[in-house]
Each structure stands twice: as C-alpha cells, then as structure tokens.
GROMACS .gro file of C-alpha atoms in nm:
model
   61
    1MET     CA    1  -0.385   0.737   1.120
    2PRO     CA    2  -0.581   0.433   0.993
    3ARG     CA    3  -0.933   0.377   1.120
    4LYS     CA    4  -1.005   0.066   1.322
    5VAL     CA    5  -1.227  -0.175   1.133
    6ALA     CA    6  -1.446  -0.430   1.309
    7ILE     CA    7  -1.342  -0.791   1.258
    8GLU     CA    8  -1.664  -0.866   1.069
    9CYS     CA    9  -1.615  -0.572   0.837
   10MET     CA   10  -1.403  -0.564   0.530
   11LYS     CA   11  -1.271  -0.286   0.313
   12VAL     CA   12  -1.378  -0.278  -0.052
   13VAL     CA   13  -1.194  -0.069  -0.311
   14LEU     CA   14  -1.341  -0.023  -0.659
   15LEU     CA   15  -1.107   0.123  -0.920
   16GLY     CA   16  -1.265   0.267  -1.233
   17LYS     CA   17  -1.119   0.266  -1.581
   18LEU     CA   18  -1.123   0.648  -1.585
   19GLY     CA   19  -0.920   0.681  -1.265
   20PHE     CA   20  -1.204   0.711  -1.013
   21SER     CA   21  -1.190   0.507  -0.696
   22VAL     CA   22  -1.451   0.428  -0.434
   23LYS     CA   23  -1.353   0.289  -0.094
   24PHE     CA   24  -1.593   0.166   0.172
   25SER     CA   25  -1.615  -0.065   0.470
   26VAL     CA   26  -1.901  -0.310   0.487
   27HIS     CA   27  -2.001  -0.610   0.695
   28ARG     CA   28  -1.876  -0.920   0.514
   29ASP     CA   29  -2.206  -1.108   0.573
   30VAL     CA   30  -2.399  -0.835   0.390
   31LEU     CA   31  -2.179  -0.875   0.083
   32ILE     CA   32  -2.213  -1.252   0.092
   33GLU     CA   33  -2.593  -1.245   0.136
   34LYS     CA   34  -2.672  -0.967  -0.113
   35SER     CA   35  -2.423  -1.021  -0.395
   36SER     CA   36  -2.328  -1.342  -0.570
   37PHE     CA   37  -2.031  -1.156  -0.726
   38PHE     CA   38  -1.886  -1.056  -0.388
   39SER     CA   39  -1.983  -1.390  -0.234
   40GLU     CA   40  -1.771  -1.568  -0.494
   41LYS     CA   41  -1.475  -1.334  -0.444
   42ILE     CA   42  -1.489  -1.369  -0.065
   43SER     CA   43  -1.523  -1.749  -0.075
   44GLU     CA   44  -1.200  -1.772  -0.276
   45GLN     CA   45  -1.010  -1.645   0.032
   46SER     CA   46  -1.176  -1.698   0.369
   47ASP     CA   47  -0.934  -1.468   0.556
   48LEU     CA   48  -0.986  -1.178   0.315
   49TYR     CA   49  -1.026  -0.839   0.489
   50CYS     CA   50  -0.968  -0.610   0.189
   51LEU     CA   51  -1.104  -0.664  -0.160
   52GLN     CA   52  -0.987  -0.457  -0.458
   53ILE     CA   53  -1.169  -0.470  -0.790
   54SER     CA   54  -0.992  -0.305  -1.085
   55ASP     CA   55  -1.120  -0.171  -1.418
   56CYS     CA   56  -1.481  -0.121  -1.305
   57GLU     CA   57  -1.697   0.043  -1.568
   58ASP     CA   58  -1.961   0.187  -1.334
   59VAL     CA   59  -1.748   0.351  -1.063
   60ASP     CA   60  -1.879   0.699  -0.995
   61CYS     CA   61  -1.777   0.937  -0.717
   0.00000   0.00000   0.00000
C-alpha cells in the first residue's frame, strides 16, 4: 500500500549506473533552496511530484 505524501513533499529517485537505487521523500522547498541542480529540474515542471534521475555516478546504498 503506497504511503501518503504531503502535498509539499516530493519523491526523488536516484538510479545508479551499477544498478543501485535510492528513493526518498523531501520537502520541495528544501530542494529548491539547497540545490541549484534540483531547483533547475523542479522549475522545468511546476507540478512535478516525483523526480527520477538516471545514471548517477555517486549513488550508494
């Protein structure tokens, strides 16, 4: 059964080149304020609630 996610939160999925994946929920304002990378990705789609980044080199479980 899927967990309920607050409206302000978004799900982030990082997929590593070696098959690892990291999934987490985070407040969208934190991503925008603390990361220019995520701020740019989020600004491309204002209604974005899930962000998936593929081929990450530094994903570690």
